Amino acid sequence: MTATTVTHDLVSVENVSLSFGSVRALRDVSLTLQPGEITALVGDNGAGKSTLVRCLSGIHRPDDGTVRFDGQPAHFSTPEDARNAGIETVHQNLALVEDLTVWQNLFLNREIVHGFGPLAILDKRAMKREAQRMVSTLAVNVPSVTSTVRRLSGGQRQAVSICRAAGFSSKLVIMDEPTAALGVQETERVEKLITKLREDGHAVLLISHNFAQVMRLADHVWVMRAGRCVAGRRIAQTTGEEIVALITGAQQS
Amino acid sequence: MTESLVAGSPNPLSHRLFARPEIGATAAAGVILVFFLAAAPAFRSGGSFFTVLYQSSTIGIVAIGVGLLMIGGEFDLSAGVIVTTAGLANSMFCWWFGIDLWVGALLSLAFCLFIGFVNGYLVMRTGIPSFLITLGTFFVLQGANLGLTKVVTGSVTSPDISRMDGYPLLEGVFASNFDAGGVTVWGTVLWWLGFTALAAWVLQRTRTGNWVFAIGGSADSARAVGVPVVRTKIGLFMTVSFLGWFVGMHTLYRFNTLQAGNGVGNEFLYIIAAVVGGTLLTGGYGNAIGVGIGAFIFGTTSLGIVYAGWDPNWFKAFLGVMLLLAVLVNLYVKSLATSTRLLRDSPGKADDA
């Protein structure tokens, strides 16, 4: 890392606040994410999880405080900036185009082309080959990279979306409720995929309401309540009951 | 499933053929052509075939733009009257100020592109459906066409421009024809084929084409991965108005004078050509060749009825039936293509890679 960093945090959020009109969505939030770890972000609805995530992925800009990514101060003004820096987001609605094929979705707006400008010519063969490599690397179960997303199941779509996030040498993959809409078997498969991301060296920020899942997957958990980050725990040193108590406020940090 | 994962292209030829948007239109075009060849003896000549192509080209050129726009998920109801607007702007401006027609043609182009931009900008900025925005533009242009023509000339016909500066050259570009082995071939037919080929190439081979499919399929998803949705859609609206300008130039330099009320209703012909050609009304699906075939069906039918000696009033009824059939065929083909594959891709067999 660069000389300016004191620690080796991948992300450090320092005293970040953000208001929408009179609503204070984030109040003085500070937390860190370690490289190569799965970090969970939990909290009740409206606690500010999604807002914080949007600050990281370039959708919102904090009113106050700083976000450092990989040691550098991060001033993302668009999601594109965040993506270029190495932060990928798997959106809750997955952001897939149903009528396009798997490979087209994987390479949407990142097309491999000859030439430049709006009339740059697509290198379809290279994109199919690369897409094949991407799904094989993560052992994603899709019938074929040339099938349209419309024909995929919910779990397969989630997998394609995660595959896209992981596929472009991203350092951090943010996932917002990746298994909320999935069945038991598909949830298991996606969880396997998330662990695989960690094995491959990606850091993962996981928003989840499923405490069992958080305990199963994460290395560290941050708890948010009413716009504040109220506690952080190593998973190995906490219990599901404690996290619930922290979320509801029954236990103060 | 393991093989298909490795093989890359598991769809047999029949499936890929059925998945092509223009397959239904091609079959229909063949049936209709054979039908009129049998029913109308006057139809069976090279000359009438090229007349059909000419008729198709006058609709087909703008229909390409409308088809691209529909694949991109939007409508343009002003595409019919903008053709007349383009011609009127050119002829009356030059006639009033007595300047070279070239200048007027370029000003008219700038004006049309501006209208396309306004259409696109308003749709993207307000979020109001393009159906409503362009319905508004349609009425504004229709009224302005008639009103301004009446102010300038005192009638609803634009002045004859055939003696003005620049006329011969512009006529050569936009409204020439040549003789090929005894049949008259209009230049617009070649322009039509050229524009269709260009549009097909852009859609299938370029990054912009990829974006058009993406924004029509799901604008939100496309935006989430950083596709410039606003820019691409405004570009599509401007493509429609450019092609409208082009046909407007053709009409002006072929007939030298224009009826200010013309063009109304053509917007639906463009949409019909696109839909008959397999373009999905909801966006994200279709191709330029299909739109071309849709326009060809229009040309064949409108002239076939005349050659067969039938009352041309039936033409619109026939067109309506064609549209309904096309929508049904497309729906059927699409569900067929989807269902056969879903059966093949039964779930299970995880982690086979």
Coordinates of C-alpha atoms in Angstrom, one line a residue:
Chain A
M1 CA 0.0 0.0 0.0
T2 CA 1.0 3.6 -0.2
A3 CA 3.0 5.4 2.4
T4 CA 0.1 7.4 3.6
T5 CA -1.7 4.4 5.1
V6 CA -1.3 3.6 8.7
T7 CA -3.2 0.4 8.7
H8 CA -3.9 -2.1 5.9
D9 CA -7.7 -1.5 5.9
L10 CA -9.2 -2.0 2.4
V11 CA -11.9 0.4 3.2
S12 CA -12.0 2.8 6.1
V13 CA -15.1 5.0 6.7
E14 CA -14.3 7.8 9.1
N15 CA -17.1 9.9 10.7
V16 CA -19.3 9.9 7.7
S17 CA -22.6 11.7 7.9
L18 CA -25.3 12.1 5.3
S19 CA -28.7 13.8 5.5
F20 CA -31.6 13.9 3.0
G21 CA -33.4 17.1 3.9
S22 CA -34.3 16.8 7.6
V23 CA -33.7 13.0 7.6
R24 CA -30.3 12.2 9.0
A25 CA -29.6 8.9 7.3
L26 CA -26.0 8.5 8.5
R27 CA -24.7 9.9 11.7
D28 CA -20.9 9.9 12.3
V29 CA -20.4 6.4 11.0
S30 CA -16.9 4.9 11.3
L31 CA -16.0 1.3 10.3
T32 CA -13.3 -0.6 8.4
L33 CA -13.2 -3.5 6.0
Q34 CA -10.3 -5.9 5.8
P35 CA -9.0 -7.2 2.5
G36 CA -9.8 -10.8 1.8
E37 CA -12.6 -11.0 4.4
I38 CA -16.3 -11.3 4.3
T39 CA -17.7 -8.4 6.3
A40 CA -21.4 -8.4 7.2
L41 CA -23.4 -5.2 7.7
V42 CA -26.6 -5.8 9.7
G43 CA -29.3 -3.7 11.2
D44 CA -33.0 -3.1 11.1
N45 CA -34.8 -1.6 8.1
G46 CA -34.0 2.1 7.9
A47 CA -30.8 1.7 10.0
G48 CA -28.8 3.2 7.1
K49 CA -27.1 0.1 5.7
S50 CA -28.1 0.7 2.1
T51 CA -27.3 4.4 2.4
L52 CA -23.8 3.6 3.6
V53 CA -23.3 1.1 0.8
R54 CA -24.4 3.7 -1.7
C55 CA -21.7 6.0 -0.4
L56 CA -19.2 3.3 -1.1
S57 CA -20.5 2.5 -4.6
G58 CA -20.6 6.1 -5.7
I59 CA -24.3 6.7 -5.8
H60 CA -24.4 9.1 -2.8
R61 CA -21.6 11.4 -1.5
P62 CA -21.3 11.9 2.2
D63 CA -21.9 15.4 3.6
D64 CA -19.2 14.9 6.2
G65 CA -16.3 12.6 6.9
T66 CA -14.0 10.6 4.7
V67 CA -14.0 7.3 2.9
R68 CA -10.7 5.7 2.2
F69 CA -10.4 2.9 -0.3
D70 CA -7.1 1.0 -0.5
G71 CA -5.4 3.8 1.4
Q72 CA -6.5 6.5 -0.9
P73 CA -9.2 9.1 -0.1
A74 CA -12.2 8.0 -2.3
H75 CA -14.2 10.7 -4.0
F76 CA -16.6 8.8 -6.1
S77 CA -19.1 11.0 -7.9
T78 CA -20.6 8.3 -10.1
P79 CA -20.9 4.5 -9.8
E80 CA -18.5 4.4 -12.7
D81 CA -15.8 6.0 -10.6
A82 CA -16.3 3.4 -7.9
R83 CA -16.2 0.6 -10.4
N84 CA -13.0 1.9 -11.9
A85 CA -11.4 2.0 -8.5
G86 CA -12.4 -1.7 -7.9
I87 CA -15.7 -1.6 -6.1
E88 CA -18.4 -3.7 -7.7
T89 CA -22.0 -3.8 -6.5
V90 CA -24.4 -6.7 -6.9
H91 CA -27.7 -4.8 -6.9
Q92 CA -30.8 -6.2 -5.2
N93 CA -32.6 -6.2 -8.5
L94 CA -29.4 -7.8 -10.1
A95 CA -29.3 -5.2 -13.0
L96 CA -29.5 -7.9 -15.7
V97 CA -31.2 -7.4 -19.0
E98 CA -33.4 -10.4 -19.5
D99 CA -33.4 -10.5 -23.3
L100 CA -29.6 -10.4 -23.6
T101 CA -27.5 -13.5 -23.2
V102 CA -25.3 -14.3 -20.2
W103 CA -22.1 -13.2 -22.0
Q104 CA -23.8 -10.0 -23.2
N105 CA -24.8 -9.2 -19.6
L106 CA -21.4 -10.0 -18.3
F107 CA -19.8 -7.6 -20.7
L108 CA -22.5 -4.9 -20.9
N109 CA -20.7 -1.5 -21.0
R110 CA -17.4 -3.4 -20.8
E111 CA -17.5 -4.8 -24.3
I112 CA -14.3 -6.1 -25.8
V113 CA -14.1 -4.2 -29.0
H114 CA -11.9 -3.4 -32.0
G115 CA -11.6 0.3 -32.6
F116 CA -13.0 3.0 -30.4
G117 CA -16.0 5.4 -30.2
P118 CA -19.6 4.5 -30.5
L119 CA -19.1 2.4 -33.6
A120 CA -16.4 0.2 -32.1
I121 CA -16.8 -3.3 -33.4
L122 CA -17.7 -6.0 -30.9
D123 CA -15.4 -9.0 -30.5
K124 CA -18.1 -11.5 -29.8
R125 CA -15.9 -14.5 -29.9
A126 CA -13.5 -13.1 -27.3
M127 CA -16.3 -12.1 -25.1
K128 CA -17.9 -15.5 -25.2
R129 CA -14.6 -17.1 -24.5
E130 CA -13.9 -14.8 -21.6
A131 CA -17.5 -15.2 -20.2
Q132 CA -17.0 -19.0 -20.4
R133 CA -13.8 -18.6 -18.4
M134 CA -15.5 -16.4 -15.8
V135 CA -18.4 -18.8 -15.2
S136 CA -16.0 -21.7 -15.1
T137 CA -13.7 -20.1 -12.6
L138 CA -16.5 -19.5 -10.1
A139 CA -18.1 -22.8 -11.0
V140 CA -21.3 -21.0 -11.8
N141 CA -24.1 -23.4 -12.9
V142 CA -25.6 -21.8 -16.1
P143 CA -26.7 -23.9 -19.1
S144 CA -24.6 -21.9 -21.5
V145 CA -23.1 -18.4 -21.8
T146 CA -25.1 -18.0 -25.0
S147 CA -28.5 -18.5 -23.3
T148 CA -30.6 -15.5 -22.5
V149 CA -31.0 -14.5 -18.9
R150 CA -34.8 -14.8 -19.3
R151 CA -34.3 -18.6 -19.3
L152 CA -32.3 -18.7 -16.1
S153 CA -33.6 -19.4 -12.6
G154 CA -33.4 -16.9 -9.7
G155 CA -30.3 -18.5 -8.4
Q156 CA -28.6 -18.7 -11.7
R157 CA -29.3 -15.0 -12.3
Q158 CA -27.9 -14.1 -8.9
A159 CA -24.8 -16.2 -9.9
V160 CA -24.4 -14.3 -13.2
S161 CA -24.7 -11.0 -11.4
I162 CA -22.1 -12.0 -8.8
C163 CA -19.9 -13.4 -11.6
R164 CA -20.0 -10.0 -13.3
A165 CA -19.0 -8.3 -10.1
A166 CA -16.1 -10.6 -9.4
G167 CA -15.0 -10.9 -12.9
F168 CA -13.2 -7.6 -13.5
S169 CA -10.4 -7.7 -11.0
S170 CA -12.5 -6.0 -8.4
K171 CA -11.1 -5.6 -4.9
L172 CA -14.4 -5.3 -3.1
V173 CA -17.8 -6.8 -4.0
I174 CA -20.8 -5.3 -2.3
M175 CA -23.9 -7.5 -2.1
D176 CA -27.3 -6.3 -1.0
E177 CA -29.4 -9.2 0.3
P178 CA -28.1 -11.7 -2.3
T179 CA -30.2 -14.6 -1.1
A180 CA -33.4 -12.8 0.0
A181 CA -35.4 -14.1 -3.0
L182 CA -33.9 -17.6 -3.2
G183 CA -34.9 -21.1 -2.2
V184 CA -33.0 -23.2 0.2
Q185 CA -30.9 -25.1 -2.4
E186 CA -30.2 -21.9 -4.4
T187 CA -29.2 -20.0 -1.3
E188 CA -26.7 -22.7 -0.5
R189 CA -25.2 -22.5 -3.9
V190 CA -24.9 -18.7 -3.8
E191 CA -23.3 -18.9 -0.3
K192 CA -20.8 -21.2 -1.7
L193 CA -20.1 -18.7 -4.4
I194 CA -19.6 -15.9 -1.8
T195 CA -17.0 -18.1 0.0
K196 CA -15.4 -18.8 -3.3
L197 CA -15.0 -15.0 -3.8
R198 CA -13.1 -14.8 -0.5
E199 CA -10.9 -17.7 -1.5
D200 CA -10.0 -15.8 -4.7
G201 CA -8.9 -12.8 -2.7
H202 CA -11.9 -10.5 -3.1
A203 CA -13.2 -8.7 -0.1
V204 CA -17.0 -8.9 0.3
L205 CA -19.4 -6.6 2.0
L206 CA -22.6 -8.5 2.7
I207 CA -25.8 -6.9 3.7
S208 CA -28.1 -9.6 5.2
H209 CA -31.1 -10.0 7.5
N210 CA -30.3 -13.6 7.9
F211 CA -28.2 -14.0 11.1
A212 CA -27.5 -17.7 10.6
Q213 CA -26.1 -16.7 7.2
V214 CA -24.0 -14.0 8.7
M215 CA -22.6 -16.3 11.3
R216 CA -21.9 -18.9 8.7
L217 CA -20.1 -16.7 6.2
A218 CA -18.7 -13.6 7.7
D219 CA -15.4 -12.9 9.4
H220 CA -16.5 -9.6 10.9
V221 CA -19.9 -7.9 11.5
W222 CA -20.8 -4.3 11.8
V223 CA -24.2 -3.4 13.4
M224 CA -26.1 -0.3 12.5
R225 CA -28.9 1.3 14.4
A226 CA -30.8 4.5 13.5
G227 CA -28.1 5.8 11.2
R228 CA -25.2 5.0 13.6
C229 CA -22.7 2.2 13.5
V230 CA -23.1 1.0 17.0
A231 CA -20.9 -2.0 17.2
G232 CA -18.3 -4.2 15.5
R233 CA -17.6 -7.8 16.4
R234 CA -15.4 -10.6 15.1
I235 CA -17.7 -13.4 14.3
A236 CA -15.6 -15.9 16.2
Q237 CA -16.1 -13.9 19.3
T238 CA -19.8 -13.2 19.2
T239 CA -23.2 -15.0 19.0
G240 CA -26.3 -14.6 17.1
E241 CA -28.1 -13.5 20.3
E242 CA -25.6 -10.8 20.9
I243 CA -26.0 -9.4 17.4
V244 CA -29.8 -9.4 17.7
A245 CA -29.5 -7.6 21.0
L246 CA -27.2 -5.0 19.4
I247 CA -29.5 -4.4 16.5
T248 CA -32.6 -3.9 18.7
G249 CA -30.7 -1.8 21.2
A250 CA -31.3 -4.2 24.1
Q251 CA -27.6 -4.3 24.5
Q252 CA -25.5 -1.1 24.1
S253 CA -22.1 -1.7 22.5
Chain B
M1 CA -25.7 -29.8 -19.6
T2 CA -22.0 -30.3 -19.0
E3 CA -21.4 -30.5 -22.8
S4 CA -23.4 -27.4 -23.4
L5 CA -21.4 -25.5 -20.9
V6 CA -18.3 -26.3 -22.8
A7 CA -19.6 -26.2 -26.3
G8 CA -20.7 -22.6 -26.1
S9 CA -23.5 -22.8 -28.6
P10 CA -26.0 -25.5 -27.7
N11 CA -28.9 -24.3 -29.8
P12 CA -29.5 -26.4 -32.9
L13 CA -30.0 -24.6 -36.1
S14 CA -33.8 -24.8 -36.0
H15 CA -33.9 -23.1 -32.6
R16 CA -31.6 -20.3 -33.7
L17 CA -33.7 -19.9 -36.9
F18 CA -36.9 -19.6 -34.8
A19 CA -35.3 -17.2 -32.5
R20 CA -34.6 -14.7 -35.3
P21 CA -37.1 -11.8 -35.2
E22 CA -37.7 -11.6 -38.9
I23 CA -38.6 -15.2 -39.6
G24 CA -42.3 -14.7 -39.4
A25 CA -42.2 -11.6 -41.6
T26 CA -40.1 -13.4 -44.2
A27 CA -42.6 -16.2 -44.5
A28 CA -45.5 -13.7 -44.7
A29 CA -43.7 -11.6 -47.3
G30 CA -43.2 -14.8 -49.4
V31 CA -46.9 -15.8 -49.1
I32 CA -48.2 -12.3 -49.9
L33 CA -45.8 -12.0 -52.9
V34 CA -46.9 -15.3 -54.4
F35 CA -50.5 -14.5 -53.7
F36 CA -50.4 -11.2 -55.7
L37 CA -48.3 -12.8 -58.4
A38 CA -51.1 -15.3 -58.9
A39 CA -54.0 -12.9 -58.4
A40 CA -52.7 -9.9 -60.5
P41 CA -51.2 -10.6 -63.9
A42 CA -50.1 -7.0 -64.2
F43 CA -47.9 -7.6 -61.1
R44 CA -45.7 -10.1 -62.9
S45 CA -43.1 -7.8 -64.4
G46 CA -39.7 -6.4 -63.4
G47 CA -41.1 -2.9 -63.7
S48 CA -43.9 -3.4 -61.2
F49 CA -41.5 -5.2 -58.8
F50 CA -39.3 -2.1 -58.7
T51 CA -42.3 0.1 -58.2
V52 CA -43.1 -2.1 -55.2
L53 CA -39.6 -1.6 -54.0
Y54 CA -39.9 2.2 -54.5
Q55 CA -43.2 2.2 -52.5
S56 CA -41.5 0.1 -49.8
S57 CA -38.5 2.4 -49.6
T58 CA -40.6 5.6 -48.9
I59 CA -42.0 3.9 -45.8
G60 CA -39.0 1.7 -45.1
I61 CA -36.4 4.4 -44.7
V62 CA -38.1 6.1 -41.7
A63 CA -39.3 2.7 -40.4
I64 CA -35.6 1.7 -39.9
G65 CA -35.3 4.6 -37.4
V66 CA -38.6 3.9 -35.8
G67 CA -37.7 0.2 -35.5
L68 CA -34.3 1.1 -33.8
L69 CA -36.1 3.4 -31.5
M70 CA -38.7 0.7 -30.6
I71 CA -35.9 -1.8 -29.9
G72 CA -34.5 0.9 -27.6
G73 CA -37.9 0.9 -25.8
E74 CA -39.5 4.2 -27.1
F75 CA -42.1 5.4 -29.6
D76 CA -42.1 8.3 -32.0
L77 CA -45.6 9.3 -33.2
S78 CA -44.2 12.5 -34.8
A79 CA -42.2 10.5 -37.4
G80 CA -44.9 10.8 -40.0
V81 CA -45.4 14.6 -40.0
I82 CA -41.7 15.4 -39.6
V83 CA -41.2 14.2 -43.1
T84 CA -43.5 17.0 -44.3
T85 CA -42.1 19.5 -41.9
A86 CA -38.6 18.8 -43.3
G87 CA -39.7 19.5 -46.9
L88 CA -41.8 22.5 -46.0
A89 CA -39.0 24.0 -43.9
N90 CA -36.6 23.7 -46.8
S91 CA -38.9 25.0 -49.6
M92 CA -40.6 27.8 -47.8
F93 CA -37.5 29.2 -46.1
C94 CA -35.6 29.3 -49.4
W95 CA -38.6 30.7 -51.3
W96 CA -39.3 33.4 -48.8
F97 CA -35.7 34.6 -48.5
G98 CA -34.6 33.7 -52.0
I99 CA -31.5 31.7 -51.0
D100 CA -29.9 28.6 -52.4
L101 CA -31.8 25.3 -51.7
W102 CA -28.7 23.7 -50.3
V103 CA -28.7 26.1 -47.4
G104 CA -32.4 25.4 -46.8
A105 CA -31.8 21.6 -46.9
L106 CA -29.1 21.9 -44.2
L107 CA -31.1 24.2 -42.1
S108 CA -34.0 21.8 -42.4
L109 CA -31.7 19.0 -41.3
A110 CA -30.6 21.0 -38.3
F111 CA -34.2 21.8 -37.4
C112 CA -35.3 18.1 -37.7
L113 CA -32.4 16.9 -35.6
F114 CA -33.4 19.6 -33.0
I115 CA -37.0 18.2 -33.0
G116 CA -35.6 14.7 -32.4
F117 CA -33.4 16.0 -29.7
V118 CA -36.3 17.8 -28.0
N119 CA -38.4 14.6 -28.2
G120 CA -35.7 12.6 -26.6
Y121 CA -34.7 15.2 -24.0
L122 CA -38.3 15.6 -22.8
V123 CA -38.9 11.9 -22.6
M124 CA -35.7 11.3 -20.6
R125 CA -35.9 14.4 -18.5
T126 CA -39.6 14.1 -17.5
G127 CA -40.0 10.4 -17.5
I128 CA -43.3 10.9 -19.3
P129 CA -43.9 8.0 -21.8
S130 CA -42.6 8.8 -25.3
F131 CA -46.1 7.9 -26.6
L132 CA -47.4 11.1 -25.0
I133 CA -44.5 13.4 -25.6
T134 CA -44.3 12.6 -29.3
L135 CA -48.1 12.7 -29.6
G136 CA -47.7 16.3 -28.5
T137 CA -44.9 16.9 -31.0
F138 CA -47.1 15.3 -33.7
F139 CA -49.9 17.7 -33.1
V140 CA -47.6 20.7 -32.8
L141 CA -45.9 19.9 -36.1
Q142 CA -49.2 19.0 -37.9
G143 CA -50.7 22.4 -36.9
A144 CA -47.5 24.3 -37.6
N145 CA -47.2 22.7 -41.1
L146 CA -50.6 23.9 -42.1
G147 CA -50.5 27.2 -40.3
L148 CA -47.1 28.4 -41.5
T149 CA -47.7 27.2 -45.0
K150 CA -50.9 29.3 -45.1
V151 CA -49.1 32.3 -43.7
V152 CA -46.3 32.1 -46.3
T153 CA -48.2 31.1 -49.4
G154 CA -51.9 31.8 -48.6
S155 CA -52.8 28.2 -49.4
V156 CA -52.0 24.7 -48.0
T157 CA -49.6 24.0 -50.9
S158 CA -45.9 24.9 -50.8
P159 CA -44.5 27.0 -53.7
D160 CA -42.9 25.2 -56.6
I161 CA -39.1 25.3 -56.2
S162 CA -38.0 23.6 -59.4
R163 CA -36.5 26.8 -60.8
M164 CA -34.5 27.8 -57.8
D165 CA -30.8 27.6 -57.3
G166 CA -29.4 24.3 -56.2
Y167 CA -32.4 22.3 -57.4
P168 CA -30.8 20.0 -60.0
L169 CA -28.1 18.8 -57.7
L170 CA -30.5 18.2 -54.8
E171 CA -32.9 16.4 -57.1
G172 CA -30.0 14.2 -58.2
V173 CA -29.1 13.3 -54.6
F174 CA -32.6 12.7 -53.2
A175 CA -35.0 12.0 -56.1
S176 CA -33.1 10.6 -59.0
N177 CA -33.9 7.4 -60.8
F178 CA -32.1 5.4 -63.5
D179 CA -32.8 2.8 -66.1
A180 CA -31.6 -0.7 -65.4
G181 CA -32.4 -3.1 -68.2
G182 CA -35.7 -1.5 -69.1
V183 CA -37.0 -1.0 -65.6
T184 CA -37.0 2.3 -63.6
V185 CA -35.0 2.1 -60.4
W186 CA -35.4 4.9 -57.9
G187 CA -32.4 6.1 -55.9
T188 CA -34.4 5.8 -52.7
V189 CA -34.5 2.0 -53.1
L190 CA -30.7 2.0 -53.0
W191 CA -30.6 4.4 -50.0
W192 CA -33.2 2.2 -48.3
L193 CA -31.1 -0.9 -48.7
G194 CA -28.0 1.0 -47.7
F195 CA -29.6 2.4 -44.5
T196 CA -31.0 -1.0 -43.7
A197 CA -27.6 -2.7 -44.0
L198 CA -26.0 0.1 -41.9
A199 CA -28.6 -0.2 -39.2
A200 CA -28.3 -4.0 -39.2
W201 CA -24.5 -3.7 -38.9
V202 CA -24.7 -1.2 -36.1
L203 CA -27.2 -3.2 -34.1
Q204 CA -25.5 -6.5 -34.4
R205 CA -21.8 -5.6 -34.5
T206 CA -21.1 -2.4 -32.6
R207 CA -21.1 -1.4 -29.0
T208 CA -23.8 1.2 -29.7
G209 CA -26.1 -1.6 -31.0
N210 CA -25.4 -3.6 -27.9
W211 CA -26.5 -0.6 -25.8
V212 CA -29.7 -0.2 -27.8
F213 CA -30.8 -3.7 -27.0
A214 CA -29.8 -3.2 -23.3
I215 CA -31.7 0.1 -22.8
G216 CA -34.8 -1.3 -24.5
G217 CA -34.7 -4.6 -22.5
S218 CA -34.1 -2.9 -19.2
A219 CA -33.1 0.8 -18.9
D220 CA -32.6 0.5 -15.2
S221 CA -30.2 -2.4 -15.4
A222 CA -28.3 -0.8 -18.3
R223 CA -28.0 2.4 -16.2
A224 CA -26.8 0.4 -13.2
V225 CA -23.8 -0.9 -15.2
G226 CA -23.0 2.5 -16.6
V227 CA -24.5 2.4 -20.1
P228 CA -25.2 6.1 -21.1
V229 CA -29.0 5.6 -21.4
V230 CA -30.0 9.2 -21.9
R231 CA -27.5 9.8 -24.6
T232 CA -28.3 6.6 -26.5
K233 CA -32.0 7.2 -26.4
I234 CA -31.8 10.8 -27.5
G235 CA -29.5 9.6 -30.3
L236 CA -32.2 7.2 -31.4
F237 CA -34.9 9.9 -31.5
M238 CA -32.5 12.0 -33.6
T239 CA -31.9 9.0 -35.9
V240 CA -35.7 8.9 -36.6
S241 CA -35.8 12.6 -37.3
F242 CA -32.8 12.3 -39.6
L243 CA -34.4 9.6 -41.6
G244 CA -37.6 11.6 -41.6
W245 CA -35.7 14.5 -43.0
F246 CA -34.2 12.3 -45.7
V247 CA -37.6 11.1 -47.0
G248 CA -38.9 14.7 -46.7
M249 CA -36.1 15.8 -49.0
H250 CA -37.0 13.0 -51.4
T251 CA -40.7 14.0 -51.4
L252 CA -39.9 17.6 -51.9
Y253 CA -37.4 17.2 -54.8
R254 CA -39.5 14.6 -56.5
F255 CA -42.8 16.6 -56.6
N256 CA -41.3 20.2 -56.2
T257 CA -44.3 21.2 -54.1
L258 CA -45.8 19.7 -51.0
Q259 CA -49.3 19.4 -49.5
A260 CA -48.9 20.8 -45.9
G261 CA -51.3 18.2 -44.5
N262 CA -49.4 15.2 -45.8
G263 CA -47.6 12.6 -43.7
V264 CA -50.3 12.3 -41.0
G265 CA -50.9 8.6 -40.4
N266 CA -47.6 7.4 -41.7
E267 CA -46.2 7.2 -38.2
F268 CA -48.4 4.1 -37.8
L269 CA -47.2 2.6 -41.1
Y270 CA -43.6 2.8 -39.7
I271 CA -44.7 1.2 -36.5
I272 CA -46.6 -1.5 -38.4
A273 CA -43.5 -2.2 -40.6
A274 CA -41.4 -2.6 -37.4
V275 CA -43.8 -4.8 -35.6
V276 CA -44.6 -7.0 -38.6
G277 CA -40.8 -7.3 -39.0
G278 CA -40.6 -8.9 -35.5
T279 CA -39.7 -5.8 -33.4
L280 CA -41.1 -6.3 -29.9
L281 CA -43.5 -3.4 -28.9
T282 CA -42.0 -3.4 -25.4
G283 CA -38.4 -3.0 -26.6
G284 CA -35.2 -5.0 -26.4
Y285 CA -35.9 -7.3 -29.3
G286 CA -35.9 -7.0 -33.1
N287 CA -33.6 -6.3 -36.0
A288 CA -33.3 -3.9 -39.0
I289 CA -33.7 -6.6 -41.7
G290 CA -37.1 -7.5 -40.2
V291 CA -38.1 -3.9 -40.4
G292 CA -37.1 -3.8 -44.0
I293 CA -39.2 -6.9 -44.8
G294 CA -42.1 -5.3 -42.9
A295 CA -41.8 -2.3 -45.2
F296 CA -41.6 -4.6 -48.2
I297 CA -44.9 -6.3 -47.1
F298 CA -46.4 -2.8 -47.0
G299 CA -45.2 -2.0 -50.5
T300 CA -46.3 -5.3 -52.0
T301 CA -49.8 -5.1 -50.5
S302 CA -50.5 -1.5 -51.2
L303 CA -49.6 -1.9 -54.9
G304 CA -50.7 -5.5 -55.2
I305 CA -54.3 -4.4 -54.4
V306 CA -54.1 -1.8 -57.2
Y307 CA -52.6 -4.2 -59.7
A308 CA -55.2 -6.8 -58.9
G309 CA -57.9 -4.2 -59.7
W310 CA -59.5 -4.2 -56.3
D311 CA -60.9 -1.3 -54.4
P312 CA -57.8 0.3 -52.7
N313 CA -60.0 1.2 -49.8
W314 CA -59.5 -2.4 -48.5
F315 CA -55.8 -1.8 -48.1
K316 CA -56.0 -0.4 -44.6
A317 CA -58.2 -3.3 -43.5
F318 CA -55.7 -5.7 -44.9
L319 CA -52.9 -3.9 -43.2
G320 CA -54.7 -4.2 -39.9
V321 CA -55.1 -7.9 -40.3
M322 CA -51.4 -8.2 -41.1
L323 CA -50.5 -6.4 -38.0
L324 CA -52.6 -8.6 -35.8
L325 CA -51.3 -11.7 -37.4
A326 CA -47.7 -10.5 -37.0
V327 CA -48.2 -9.9 -33.3
L328 CA -49.7 -13.3 -32.8
V329 CA -47.0 -15.0 -34.8
N330 CA -44.3 -13.2 -32.9
L331 CA -45.9 -14.1 -29.6
Y332 CA -46.2 -17.7 -30.6
V333 CA -42.6 -18.0 -31.9
K334 CA -41.3 -16.3 -28.8
S335 CA -43.1 -18.6 -26.4
L336 CA -42.1 -21.6 -28.5
A337 CA -38.5 -20.6 -28.4
T338 CA -38.5 -20.0 -24.7
S339 CA -40.5 -23.1 -23.6
T340 CA -38.5 -25.6 -25.6
R341 CA -35.4 -24.4 -24.0
L342 CA -36.7 -24.3 -20.5
L343 CA -37.6 -28.0 -20.8
R344 CA -34.1 -28.7 -21.9
D345 CA -32.5 -26.8 -19.0
S346 CA -34.0 -28.6 -16.2
P347 CA -32.6 -27.6 -12.8
G348 CA -30.2 -29.6 -10.8
K349 CA -26.7 -30.9 -11.6
A350 CA -24.9 -28.1 -9.8
D351 CA -21.2 -27.5 -9.9
D352 CA -20.6 -29.3 -13.1
A353 CA -17.8 -26.9 -14.3

